[in-house]
PDB file of C-alpha atoms and ligand atoms in Angstrom:
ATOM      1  CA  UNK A  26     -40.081  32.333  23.227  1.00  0.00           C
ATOM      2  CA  UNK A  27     -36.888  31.685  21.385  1.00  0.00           C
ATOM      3  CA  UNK A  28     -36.846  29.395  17.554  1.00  0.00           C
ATOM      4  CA  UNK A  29     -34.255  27.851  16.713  1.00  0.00           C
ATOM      5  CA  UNK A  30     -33.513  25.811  13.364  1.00  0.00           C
ATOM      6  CA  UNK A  31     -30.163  25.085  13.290  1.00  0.00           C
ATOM      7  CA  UNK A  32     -26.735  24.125  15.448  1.00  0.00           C
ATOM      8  CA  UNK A  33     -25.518  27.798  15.831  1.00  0.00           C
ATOM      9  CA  UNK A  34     -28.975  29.381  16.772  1.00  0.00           C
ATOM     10  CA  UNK A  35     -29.815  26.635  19.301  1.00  0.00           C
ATOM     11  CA  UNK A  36     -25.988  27.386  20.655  1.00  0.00           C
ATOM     12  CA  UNK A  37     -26.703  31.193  20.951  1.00  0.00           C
ATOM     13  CA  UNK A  38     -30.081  30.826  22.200  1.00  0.00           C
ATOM     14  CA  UNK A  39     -28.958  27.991  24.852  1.00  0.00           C
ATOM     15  CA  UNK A  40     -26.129  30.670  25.867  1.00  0.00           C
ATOM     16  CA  UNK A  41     -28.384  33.334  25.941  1.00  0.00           C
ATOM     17  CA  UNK A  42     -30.781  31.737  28.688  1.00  0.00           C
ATOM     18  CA  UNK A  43     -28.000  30.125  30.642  1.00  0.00           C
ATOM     19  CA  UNK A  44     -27.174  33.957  31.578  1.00  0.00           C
ATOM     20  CA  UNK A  45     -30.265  34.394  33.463  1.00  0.00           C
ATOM     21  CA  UNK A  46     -30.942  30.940  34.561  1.00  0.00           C
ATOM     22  CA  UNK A  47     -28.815  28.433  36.733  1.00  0.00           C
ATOM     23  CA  UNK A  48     -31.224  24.872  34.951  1.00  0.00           C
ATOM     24  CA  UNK A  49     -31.438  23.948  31.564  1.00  0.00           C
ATOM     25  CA  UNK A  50     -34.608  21.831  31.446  1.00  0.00           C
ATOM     26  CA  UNK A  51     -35.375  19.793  28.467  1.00  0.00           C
ATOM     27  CA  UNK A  52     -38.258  18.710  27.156  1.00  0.00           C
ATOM     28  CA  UNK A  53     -38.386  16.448  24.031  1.00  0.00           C
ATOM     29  CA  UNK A  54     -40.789  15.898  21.879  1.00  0.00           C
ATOM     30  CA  UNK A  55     -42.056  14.327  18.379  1.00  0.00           C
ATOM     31  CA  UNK A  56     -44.805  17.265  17.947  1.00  0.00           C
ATOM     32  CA  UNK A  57     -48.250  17.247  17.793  1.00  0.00           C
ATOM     33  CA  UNK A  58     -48.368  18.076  21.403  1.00  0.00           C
ATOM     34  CA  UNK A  59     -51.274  17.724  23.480  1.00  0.00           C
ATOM     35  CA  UNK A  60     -52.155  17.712  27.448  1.00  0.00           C
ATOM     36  CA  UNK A  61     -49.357  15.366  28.510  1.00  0.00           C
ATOM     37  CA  UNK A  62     -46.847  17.201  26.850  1.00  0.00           C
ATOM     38  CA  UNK A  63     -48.380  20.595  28.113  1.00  0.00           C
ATOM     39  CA  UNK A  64     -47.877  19.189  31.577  1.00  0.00           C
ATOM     40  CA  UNK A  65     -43.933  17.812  31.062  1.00  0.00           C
ATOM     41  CA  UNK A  66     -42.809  21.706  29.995  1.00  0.00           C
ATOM     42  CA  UNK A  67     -45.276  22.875  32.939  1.00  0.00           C
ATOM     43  CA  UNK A  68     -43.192  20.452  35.399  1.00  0.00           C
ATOM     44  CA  UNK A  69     -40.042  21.893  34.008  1.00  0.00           C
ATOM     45  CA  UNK A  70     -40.776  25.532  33.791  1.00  0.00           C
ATOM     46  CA  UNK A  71     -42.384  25.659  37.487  1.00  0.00           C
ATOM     47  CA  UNK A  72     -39.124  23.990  38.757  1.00  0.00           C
ATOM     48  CA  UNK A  73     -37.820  26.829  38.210  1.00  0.00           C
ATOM     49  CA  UNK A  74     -35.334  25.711  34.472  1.00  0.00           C
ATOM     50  CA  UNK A  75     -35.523  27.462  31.636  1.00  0.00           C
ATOM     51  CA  UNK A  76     -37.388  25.147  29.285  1.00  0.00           C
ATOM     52  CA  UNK A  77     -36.293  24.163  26.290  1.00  0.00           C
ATOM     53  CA  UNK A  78     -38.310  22.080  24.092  1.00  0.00           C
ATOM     54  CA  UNK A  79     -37.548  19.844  21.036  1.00  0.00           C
ATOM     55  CA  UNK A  80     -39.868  18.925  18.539  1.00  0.00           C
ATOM     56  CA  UNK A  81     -38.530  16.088  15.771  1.00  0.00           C
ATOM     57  CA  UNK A  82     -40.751  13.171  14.444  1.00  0.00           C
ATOM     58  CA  UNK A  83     -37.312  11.229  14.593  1.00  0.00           C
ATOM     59  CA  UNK A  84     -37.579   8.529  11.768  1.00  0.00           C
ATOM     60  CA  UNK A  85     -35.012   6.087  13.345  1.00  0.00           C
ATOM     61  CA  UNK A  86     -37.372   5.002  16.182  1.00  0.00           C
ATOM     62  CA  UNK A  87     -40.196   4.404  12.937  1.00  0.00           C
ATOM     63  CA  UNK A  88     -39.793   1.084  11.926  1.00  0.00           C
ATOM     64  CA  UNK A  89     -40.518   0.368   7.563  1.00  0.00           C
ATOM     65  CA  UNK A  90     -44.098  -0.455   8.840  1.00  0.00           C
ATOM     66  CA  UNK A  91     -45.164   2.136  11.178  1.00  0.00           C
ATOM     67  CA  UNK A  92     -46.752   5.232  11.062  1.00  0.00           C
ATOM     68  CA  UNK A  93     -43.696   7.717   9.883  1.00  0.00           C
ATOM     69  CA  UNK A  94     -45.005   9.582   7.073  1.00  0.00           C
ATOM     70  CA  UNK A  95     -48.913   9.817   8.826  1.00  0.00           C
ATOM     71  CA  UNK A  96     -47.674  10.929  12.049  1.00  0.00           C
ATOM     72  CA  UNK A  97     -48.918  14.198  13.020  1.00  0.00           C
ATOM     73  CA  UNK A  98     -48.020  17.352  12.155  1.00  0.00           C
ATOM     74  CA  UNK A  99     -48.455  20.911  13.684  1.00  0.00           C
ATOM     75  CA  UNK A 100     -45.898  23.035  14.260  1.00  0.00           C
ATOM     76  CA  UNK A 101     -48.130  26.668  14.578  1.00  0.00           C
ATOM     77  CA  UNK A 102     -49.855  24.589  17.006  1.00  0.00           C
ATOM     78  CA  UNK A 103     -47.096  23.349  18.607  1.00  0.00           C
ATOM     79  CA  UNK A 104     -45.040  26.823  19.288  1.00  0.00           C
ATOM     80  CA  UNK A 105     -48.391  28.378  20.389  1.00  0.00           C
ATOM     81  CA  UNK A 106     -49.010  25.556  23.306  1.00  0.00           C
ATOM     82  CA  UNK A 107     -45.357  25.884  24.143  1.00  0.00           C
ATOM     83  CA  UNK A 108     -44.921  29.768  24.690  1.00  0.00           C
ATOM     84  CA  UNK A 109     -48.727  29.311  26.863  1.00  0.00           C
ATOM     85  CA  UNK A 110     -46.669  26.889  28.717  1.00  0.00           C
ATOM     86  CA  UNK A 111     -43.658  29.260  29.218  1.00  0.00           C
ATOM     87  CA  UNK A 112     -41.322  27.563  27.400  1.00  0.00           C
ATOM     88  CA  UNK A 113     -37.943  29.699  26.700  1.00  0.00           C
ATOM     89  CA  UNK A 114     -36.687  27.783  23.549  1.00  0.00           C
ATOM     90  CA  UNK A 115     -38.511  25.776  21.273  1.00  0.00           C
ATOM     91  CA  UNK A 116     -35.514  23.506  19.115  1.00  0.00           C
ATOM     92  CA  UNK A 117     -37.030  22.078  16.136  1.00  0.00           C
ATOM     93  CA  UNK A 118     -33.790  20.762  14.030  1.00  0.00           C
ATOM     94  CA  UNK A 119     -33.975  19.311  10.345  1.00  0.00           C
ATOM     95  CA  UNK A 120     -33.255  15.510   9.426  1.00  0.00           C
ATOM     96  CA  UNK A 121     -30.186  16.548   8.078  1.00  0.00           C
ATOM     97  CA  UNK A 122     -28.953  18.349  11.312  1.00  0.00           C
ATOM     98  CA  UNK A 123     -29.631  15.444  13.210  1.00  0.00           C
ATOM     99  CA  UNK A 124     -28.328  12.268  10.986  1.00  0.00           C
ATOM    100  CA  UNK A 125     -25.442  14.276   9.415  1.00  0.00           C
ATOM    101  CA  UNK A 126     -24.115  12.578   5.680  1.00  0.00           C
ATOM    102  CA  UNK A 127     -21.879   9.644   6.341  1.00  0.00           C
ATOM    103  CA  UNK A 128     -23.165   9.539  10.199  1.00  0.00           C
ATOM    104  CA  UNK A 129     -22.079   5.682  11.631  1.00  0.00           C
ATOM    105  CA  UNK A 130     -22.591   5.727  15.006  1.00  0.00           C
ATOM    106  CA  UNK A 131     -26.044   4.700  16.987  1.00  0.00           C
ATOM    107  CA  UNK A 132     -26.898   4.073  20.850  1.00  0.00           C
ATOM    108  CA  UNK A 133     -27.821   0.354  21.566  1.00  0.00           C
ATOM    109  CA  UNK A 134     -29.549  -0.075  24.402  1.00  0.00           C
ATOM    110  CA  UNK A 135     -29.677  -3.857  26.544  1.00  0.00           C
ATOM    111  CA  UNK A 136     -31.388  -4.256  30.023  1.00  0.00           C
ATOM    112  CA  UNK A 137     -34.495  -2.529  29.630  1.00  0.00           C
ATOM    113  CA  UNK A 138     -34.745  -2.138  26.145  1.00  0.00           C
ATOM    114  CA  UNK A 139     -35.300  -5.826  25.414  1.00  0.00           C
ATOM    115  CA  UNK A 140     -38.356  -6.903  25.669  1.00  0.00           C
ATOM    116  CA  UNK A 141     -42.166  -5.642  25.433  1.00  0.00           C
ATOM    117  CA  UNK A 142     -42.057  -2.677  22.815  1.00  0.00           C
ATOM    118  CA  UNK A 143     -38.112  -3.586  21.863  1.00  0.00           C
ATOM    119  CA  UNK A 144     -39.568  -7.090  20.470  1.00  0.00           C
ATOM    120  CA  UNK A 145     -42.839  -5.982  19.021  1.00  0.00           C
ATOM    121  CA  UNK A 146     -40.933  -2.660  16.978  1.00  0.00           C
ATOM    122  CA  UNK A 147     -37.369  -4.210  16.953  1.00  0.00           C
ATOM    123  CA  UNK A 148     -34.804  -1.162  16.345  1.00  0.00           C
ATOM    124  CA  UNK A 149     -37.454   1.449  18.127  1.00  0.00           C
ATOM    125  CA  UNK A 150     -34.895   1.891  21.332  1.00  0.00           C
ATOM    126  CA  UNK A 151     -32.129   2.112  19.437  1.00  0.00           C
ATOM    127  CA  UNK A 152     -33.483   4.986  17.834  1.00  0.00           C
ATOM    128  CA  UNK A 153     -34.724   6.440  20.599  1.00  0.00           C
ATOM    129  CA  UNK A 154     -31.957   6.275  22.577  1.00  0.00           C
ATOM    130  CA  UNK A 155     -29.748   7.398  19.567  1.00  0.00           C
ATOM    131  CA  UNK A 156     -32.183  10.587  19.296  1.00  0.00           C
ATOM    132  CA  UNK A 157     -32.085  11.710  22.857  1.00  0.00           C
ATOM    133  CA  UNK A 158     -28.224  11.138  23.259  1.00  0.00           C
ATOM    134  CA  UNK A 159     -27.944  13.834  20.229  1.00  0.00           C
ATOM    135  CA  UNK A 160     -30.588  16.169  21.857  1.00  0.00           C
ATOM    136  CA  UNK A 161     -28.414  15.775  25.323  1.00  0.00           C
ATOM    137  CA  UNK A 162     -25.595  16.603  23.787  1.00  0.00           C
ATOM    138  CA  UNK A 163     -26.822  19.761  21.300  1.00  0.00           C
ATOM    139  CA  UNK A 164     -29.326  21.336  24.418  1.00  0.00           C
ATOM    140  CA  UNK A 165     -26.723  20.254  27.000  1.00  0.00           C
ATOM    141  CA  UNK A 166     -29.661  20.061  30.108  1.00  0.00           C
ATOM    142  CA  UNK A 167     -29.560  19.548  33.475  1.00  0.00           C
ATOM    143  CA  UNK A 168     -32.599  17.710  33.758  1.00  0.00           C
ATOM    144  CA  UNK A 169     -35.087  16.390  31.112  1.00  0.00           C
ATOM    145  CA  UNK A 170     -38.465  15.503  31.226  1.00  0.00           C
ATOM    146  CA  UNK A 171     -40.727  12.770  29.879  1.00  0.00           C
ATOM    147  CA  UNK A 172     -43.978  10.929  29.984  1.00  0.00           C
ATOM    148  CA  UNK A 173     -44.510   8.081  31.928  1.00  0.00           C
ATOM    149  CA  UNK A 174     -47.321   6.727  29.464  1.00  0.00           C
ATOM    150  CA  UNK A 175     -44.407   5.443  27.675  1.00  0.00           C
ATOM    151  CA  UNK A 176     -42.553   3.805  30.777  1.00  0.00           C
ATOM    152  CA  UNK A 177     -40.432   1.348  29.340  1.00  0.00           C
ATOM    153  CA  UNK A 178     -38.833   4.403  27.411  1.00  0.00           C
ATOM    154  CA  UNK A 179     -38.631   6.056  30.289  1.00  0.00           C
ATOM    155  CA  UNK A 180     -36.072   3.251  31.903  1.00  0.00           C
ATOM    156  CA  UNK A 181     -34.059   2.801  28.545  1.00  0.00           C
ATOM    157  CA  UNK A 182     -33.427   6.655  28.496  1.00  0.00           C
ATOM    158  CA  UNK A 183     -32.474   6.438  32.650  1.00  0.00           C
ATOM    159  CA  UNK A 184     -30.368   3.102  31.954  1.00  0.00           C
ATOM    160  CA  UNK A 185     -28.543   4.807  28.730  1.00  0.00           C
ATOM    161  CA  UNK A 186     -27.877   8.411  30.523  1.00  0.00           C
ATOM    162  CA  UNK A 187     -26.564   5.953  33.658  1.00  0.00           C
ATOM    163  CA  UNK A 188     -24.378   3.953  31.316  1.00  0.00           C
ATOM    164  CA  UNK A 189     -23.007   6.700  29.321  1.00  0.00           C
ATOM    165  CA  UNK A 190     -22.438   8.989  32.720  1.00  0.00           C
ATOM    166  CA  UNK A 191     -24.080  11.711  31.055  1.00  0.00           C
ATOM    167  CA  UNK A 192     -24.619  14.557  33.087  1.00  0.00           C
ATOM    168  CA  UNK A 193     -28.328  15.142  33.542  1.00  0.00           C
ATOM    169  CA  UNK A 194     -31.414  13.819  35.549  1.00  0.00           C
ATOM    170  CA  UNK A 195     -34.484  11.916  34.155  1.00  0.00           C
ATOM    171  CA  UNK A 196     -36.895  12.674  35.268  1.00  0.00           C
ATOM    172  CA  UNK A 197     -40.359  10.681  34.439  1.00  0.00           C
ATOM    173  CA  UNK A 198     -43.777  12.538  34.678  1.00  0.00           C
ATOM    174  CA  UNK A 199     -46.962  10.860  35.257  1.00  0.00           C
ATOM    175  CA  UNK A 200     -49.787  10.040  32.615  1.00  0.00           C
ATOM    176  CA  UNK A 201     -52.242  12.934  31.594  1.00  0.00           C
ATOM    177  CA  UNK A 202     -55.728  10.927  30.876  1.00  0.00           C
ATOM    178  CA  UNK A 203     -58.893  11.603  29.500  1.00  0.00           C
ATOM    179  CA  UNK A 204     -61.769  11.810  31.702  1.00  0.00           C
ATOM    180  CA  UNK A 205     -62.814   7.878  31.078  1.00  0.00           C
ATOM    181  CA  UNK A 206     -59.226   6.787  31.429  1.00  0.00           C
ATOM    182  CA  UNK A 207     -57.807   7.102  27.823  1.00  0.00           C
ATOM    183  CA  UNK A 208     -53.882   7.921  28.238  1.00  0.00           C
ATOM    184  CA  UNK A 209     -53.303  11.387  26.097  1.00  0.00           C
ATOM    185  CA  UNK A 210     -51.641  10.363  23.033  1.00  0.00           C
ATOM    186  CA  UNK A 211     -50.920  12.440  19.567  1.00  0.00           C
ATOM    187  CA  UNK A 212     -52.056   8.659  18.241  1.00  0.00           C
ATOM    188  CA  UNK A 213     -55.744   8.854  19.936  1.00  0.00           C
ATOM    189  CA  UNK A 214     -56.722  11.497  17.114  1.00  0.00           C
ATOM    190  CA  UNK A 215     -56.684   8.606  14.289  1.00  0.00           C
ATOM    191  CA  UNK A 216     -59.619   6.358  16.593  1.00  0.00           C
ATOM    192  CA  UNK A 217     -62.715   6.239  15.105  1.00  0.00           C
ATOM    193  CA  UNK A 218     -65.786   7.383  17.386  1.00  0.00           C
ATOM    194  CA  UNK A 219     -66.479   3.150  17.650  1.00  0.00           C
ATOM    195  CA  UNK A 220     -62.990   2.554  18.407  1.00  0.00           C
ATOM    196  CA  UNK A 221     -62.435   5.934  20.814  1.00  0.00           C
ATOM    197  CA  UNK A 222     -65.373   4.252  22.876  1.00  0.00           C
ATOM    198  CA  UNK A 223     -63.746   0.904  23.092  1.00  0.00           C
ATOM    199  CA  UNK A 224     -59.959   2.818  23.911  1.00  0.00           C
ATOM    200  CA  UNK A 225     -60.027   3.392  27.793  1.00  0.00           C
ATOM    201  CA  UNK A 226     -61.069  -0.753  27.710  1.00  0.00           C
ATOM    202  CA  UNK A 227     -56.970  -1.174  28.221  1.00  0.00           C
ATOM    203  CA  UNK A 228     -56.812   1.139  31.396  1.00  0.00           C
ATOM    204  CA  UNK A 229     -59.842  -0.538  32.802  1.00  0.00           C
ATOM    205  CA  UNK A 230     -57.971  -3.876  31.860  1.00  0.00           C
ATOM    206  CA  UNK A 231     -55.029  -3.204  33.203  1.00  0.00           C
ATOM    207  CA  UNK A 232     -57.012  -1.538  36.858  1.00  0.00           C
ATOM    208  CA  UNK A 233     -58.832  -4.771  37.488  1.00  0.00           C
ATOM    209  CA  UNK A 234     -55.654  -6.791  36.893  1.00  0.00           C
ATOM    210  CA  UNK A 235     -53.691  -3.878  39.764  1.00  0.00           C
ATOM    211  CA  UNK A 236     -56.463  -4.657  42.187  1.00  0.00           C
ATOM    212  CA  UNK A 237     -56.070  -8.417  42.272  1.00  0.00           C
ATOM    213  CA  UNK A 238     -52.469  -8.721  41.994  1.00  0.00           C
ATOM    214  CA  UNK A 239     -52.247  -6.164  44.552  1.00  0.00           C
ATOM    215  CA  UNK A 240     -54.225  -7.844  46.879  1.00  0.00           C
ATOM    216  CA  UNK A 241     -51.669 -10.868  46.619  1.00  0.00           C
ATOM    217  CA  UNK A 242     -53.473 -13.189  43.851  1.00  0.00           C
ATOM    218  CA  UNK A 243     -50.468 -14.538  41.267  1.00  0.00           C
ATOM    219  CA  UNK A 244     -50.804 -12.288  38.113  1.00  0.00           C
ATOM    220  CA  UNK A 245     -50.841 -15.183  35.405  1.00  0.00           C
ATOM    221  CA  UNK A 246     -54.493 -15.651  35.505  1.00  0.00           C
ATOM    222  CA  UNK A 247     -55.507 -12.318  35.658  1.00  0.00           C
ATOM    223  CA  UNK A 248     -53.243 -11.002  32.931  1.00  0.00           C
ATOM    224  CA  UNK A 249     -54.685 -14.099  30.747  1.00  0.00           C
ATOM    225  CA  UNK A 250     -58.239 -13.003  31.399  1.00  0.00           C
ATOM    226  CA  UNK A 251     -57.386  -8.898  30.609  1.00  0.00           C
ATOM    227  CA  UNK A 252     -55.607 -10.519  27.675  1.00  0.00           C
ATOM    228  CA  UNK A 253     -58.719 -12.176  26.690  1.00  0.00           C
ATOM    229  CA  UNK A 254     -61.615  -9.430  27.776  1.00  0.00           C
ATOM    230  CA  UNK A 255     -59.427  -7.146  25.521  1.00  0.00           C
ATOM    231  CA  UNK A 256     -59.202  -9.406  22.667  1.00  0.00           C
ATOM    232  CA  UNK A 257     -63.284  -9.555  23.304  1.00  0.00           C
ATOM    233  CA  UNK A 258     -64.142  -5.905  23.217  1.00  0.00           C
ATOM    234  CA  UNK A 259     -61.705  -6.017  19.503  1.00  0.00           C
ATOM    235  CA  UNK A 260     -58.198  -4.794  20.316  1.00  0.00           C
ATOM    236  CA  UNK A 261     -55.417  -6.964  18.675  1.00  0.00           C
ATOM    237  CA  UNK A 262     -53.340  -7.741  22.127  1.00  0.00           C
ATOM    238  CA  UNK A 263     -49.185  -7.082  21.732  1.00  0.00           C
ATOM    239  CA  UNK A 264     -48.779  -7.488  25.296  1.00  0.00           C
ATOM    240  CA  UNK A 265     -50.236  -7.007  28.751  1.00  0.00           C
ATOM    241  CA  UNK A 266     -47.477  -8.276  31.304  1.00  0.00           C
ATOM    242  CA  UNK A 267     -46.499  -7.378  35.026  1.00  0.00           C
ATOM    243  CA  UNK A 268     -42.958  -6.319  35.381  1.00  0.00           C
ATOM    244  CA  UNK A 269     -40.442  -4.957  37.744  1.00  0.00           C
ATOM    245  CA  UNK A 270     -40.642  -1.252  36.943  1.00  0.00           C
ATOM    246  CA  UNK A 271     -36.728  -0.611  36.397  1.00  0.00           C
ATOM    247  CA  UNK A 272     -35.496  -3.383  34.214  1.00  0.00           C
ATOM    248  CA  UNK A 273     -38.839  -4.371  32.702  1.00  0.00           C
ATOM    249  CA  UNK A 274     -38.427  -8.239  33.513  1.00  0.00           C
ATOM    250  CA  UNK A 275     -41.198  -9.920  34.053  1.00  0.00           C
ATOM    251  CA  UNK A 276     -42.797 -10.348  37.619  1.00  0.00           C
ATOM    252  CA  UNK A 277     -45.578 -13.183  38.863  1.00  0.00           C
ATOM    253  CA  UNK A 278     -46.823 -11.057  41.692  1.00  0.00           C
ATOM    254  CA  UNK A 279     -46.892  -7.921  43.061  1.00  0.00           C
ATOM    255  CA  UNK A 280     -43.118  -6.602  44.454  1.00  0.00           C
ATOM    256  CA  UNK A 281     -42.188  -3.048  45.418  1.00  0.00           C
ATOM    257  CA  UNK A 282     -41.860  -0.854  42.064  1.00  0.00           C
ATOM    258  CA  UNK A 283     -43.712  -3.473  39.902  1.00  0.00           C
ATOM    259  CA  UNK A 284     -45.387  -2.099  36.750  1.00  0.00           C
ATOM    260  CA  UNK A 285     -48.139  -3.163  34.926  1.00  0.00           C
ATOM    261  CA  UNK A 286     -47.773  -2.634  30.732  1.00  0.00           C
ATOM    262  CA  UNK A 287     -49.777  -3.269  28.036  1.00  0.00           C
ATOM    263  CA  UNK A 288     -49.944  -2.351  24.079  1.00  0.00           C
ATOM    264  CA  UNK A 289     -52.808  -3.214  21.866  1.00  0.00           C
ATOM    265  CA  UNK A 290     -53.861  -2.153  18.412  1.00  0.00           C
ATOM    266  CA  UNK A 291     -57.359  -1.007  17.777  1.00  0.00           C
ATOM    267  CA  UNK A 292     -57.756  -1.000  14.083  1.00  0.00           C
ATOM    268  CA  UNK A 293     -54.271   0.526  12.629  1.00  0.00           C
ATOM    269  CA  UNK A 294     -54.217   2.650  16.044  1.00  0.00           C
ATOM    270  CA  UNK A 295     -51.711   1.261  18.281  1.00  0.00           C
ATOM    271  CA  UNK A 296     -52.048   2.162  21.980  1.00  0.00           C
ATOM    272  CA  UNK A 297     -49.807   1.812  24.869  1.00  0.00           C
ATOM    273  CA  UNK A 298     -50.170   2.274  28.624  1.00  0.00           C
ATOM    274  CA  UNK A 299     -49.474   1.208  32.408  1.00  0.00           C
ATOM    275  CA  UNK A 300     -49.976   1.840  35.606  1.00  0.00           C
ATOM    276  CA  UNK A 301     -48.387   0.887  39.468  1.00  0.00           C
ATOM    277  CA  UNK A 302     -49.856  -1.549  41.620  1.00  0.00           C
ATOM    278  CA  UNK A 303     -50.305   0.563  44.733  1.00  0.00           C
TER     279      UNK A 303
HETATM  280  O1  LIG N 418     -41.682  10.069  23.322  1.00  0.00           O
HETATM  281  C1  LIG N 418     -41.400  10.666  22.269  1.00  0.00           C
HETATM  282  O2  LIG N 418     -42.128  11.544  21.775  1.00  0.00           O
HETATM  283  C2  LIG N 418     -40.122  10.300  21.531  1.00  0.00           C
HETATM  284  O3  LIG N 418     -39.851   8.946  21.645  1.00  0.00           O
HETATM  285  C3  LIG N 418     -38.902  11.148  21.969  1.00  0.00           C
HETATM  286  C4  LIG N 418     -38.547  10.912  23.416  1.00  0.00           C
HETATM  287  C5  LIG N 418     -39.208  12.617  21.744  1.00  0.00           C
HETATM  288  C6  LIG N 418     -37.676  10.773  21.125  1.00  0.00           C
HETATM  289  O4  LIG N 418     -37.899  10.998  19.763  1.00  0.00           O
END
């Protein structure tokens, strides 16, 4: 597996692979990387791309409040689960290569980006969207690949390469979950044993709210009631909401592609998921 640091290496190294293989795949990532994020380069590299991966805890998407400076850290870790995964080249830039002195220019997402996560961590998608339109551009990929445990990202990063015509393909990649439920998340390592327990609570929540909106019941009163079971078994609720999958607006029943979302915090952990109707 290839390292690169910095703009020239990456450029040589992307050259390099693009000689023996017709994709680029991309794969970014913040780190830390665990089952998911094993099965996003797995996707890529058994489509046949050469696989690049990105790792860069990208402080624009950290609002002054969140969890920047504890987020995890493991790059040996990292570059040994890649190359097991076949990844060609792993991309792991510096701050300074990425936010370049005197840089003025960020990607502001609408549509998708408004609501849900956008309103509880205000300037999140901006960075996020700001990130990924650099990593496009540096990697230069014909497809990239990301979780759909974070869904609403997902959506911003289709709407912003559709606005922006940029030449590649999203493409989203289902949830990785622990045996009882639990989505995979580098966050799920700070949960106490009491609070790991009480984590898969939000799938289950969200499950029994899928089976009776799906079965044609109006979602208001079962979202209230997940709302409040959750708030019972200790999470502190952000949101838990039934929305058309695409632009993230809210739904009150079941329609084709509706999504159902949720974010709570247990303790200082904050944890996100969703899952379809059908
Ligand atoms: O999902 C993540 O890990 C990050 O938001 C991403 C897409 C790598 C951008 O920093």
């Amino acid at each position: 597996m290839l390292i690169a640091r910095t703009l020239p290496d990456l450029r040589a190294a992307c050259t390099r692979l693009r000689r023996h293989a017709e994709t680029l795949a991309l794969v970014p990532t913040m780190g830390a990387l665990h089952a998911g994020h094993r099965s996003l380069v797995a996707r890529a590299v058994s489509s046949g791309a050469a696989t690049v991966a990105s790792i860069f805890v990208n402080p624009l998407q950290f609002g002054p409040n969140e969890d920047l400076t504890r987020y995890p850290r493991d790059e040996p870790g990292d570059l040994a689960a890649l190359k097991a995964e076949g990844c060609a080249l792993a991309w792991l830039p510096s701050v300074a290569t990425m936010y370049p002195i005197g840089e003025a220019t960020a990607v502001m997402v609408r549509g998708p980006a408004e609501r849900w996560e956008g309103e509880v961590r205000p300037g999140h998608f901006l960075g996020v969207a700001t990130v990924c339109a650099k990593l496009f551009g540096q990697v230069r990929p014909d497809r990239a690949y990301f979780g759909e445990k974070d869904w609403q990202q997902v959506q911003v990063v289709k709407r912003m390469v559709a606005d922006l015509l940029l030449p590649l393909e999203i493409v989203g990649v289902e949830t990785v979950r622990e045996e009882d439920g639990l989505a995979l998340s580098s966050r799920n390592r700070f949960l106490s044993a009491e609070e790991r327990a009480v984590a898969p609570g939000l799938v289950r929540a969200l499950r029994s709210v899928a089976e009776r909106v799906g079965f044609g019941e109006p979602a208001q009163a079962p979202l209230a009631e997940a709302r409040a079971a959750l708030e019972a078994a200790g999470f502190a609720v952000d949101y838990v909401a039934l929305v058309e999958g695409t632009t993230l607006l809210p739904l009150d029943r079941d329609a084709p592609g509706a999504r159902l979302i949720a974010a709570a915090k247990l303790g200082s952990v904050r944890l996100i998921d969703n899952i379809g109707i059908g």
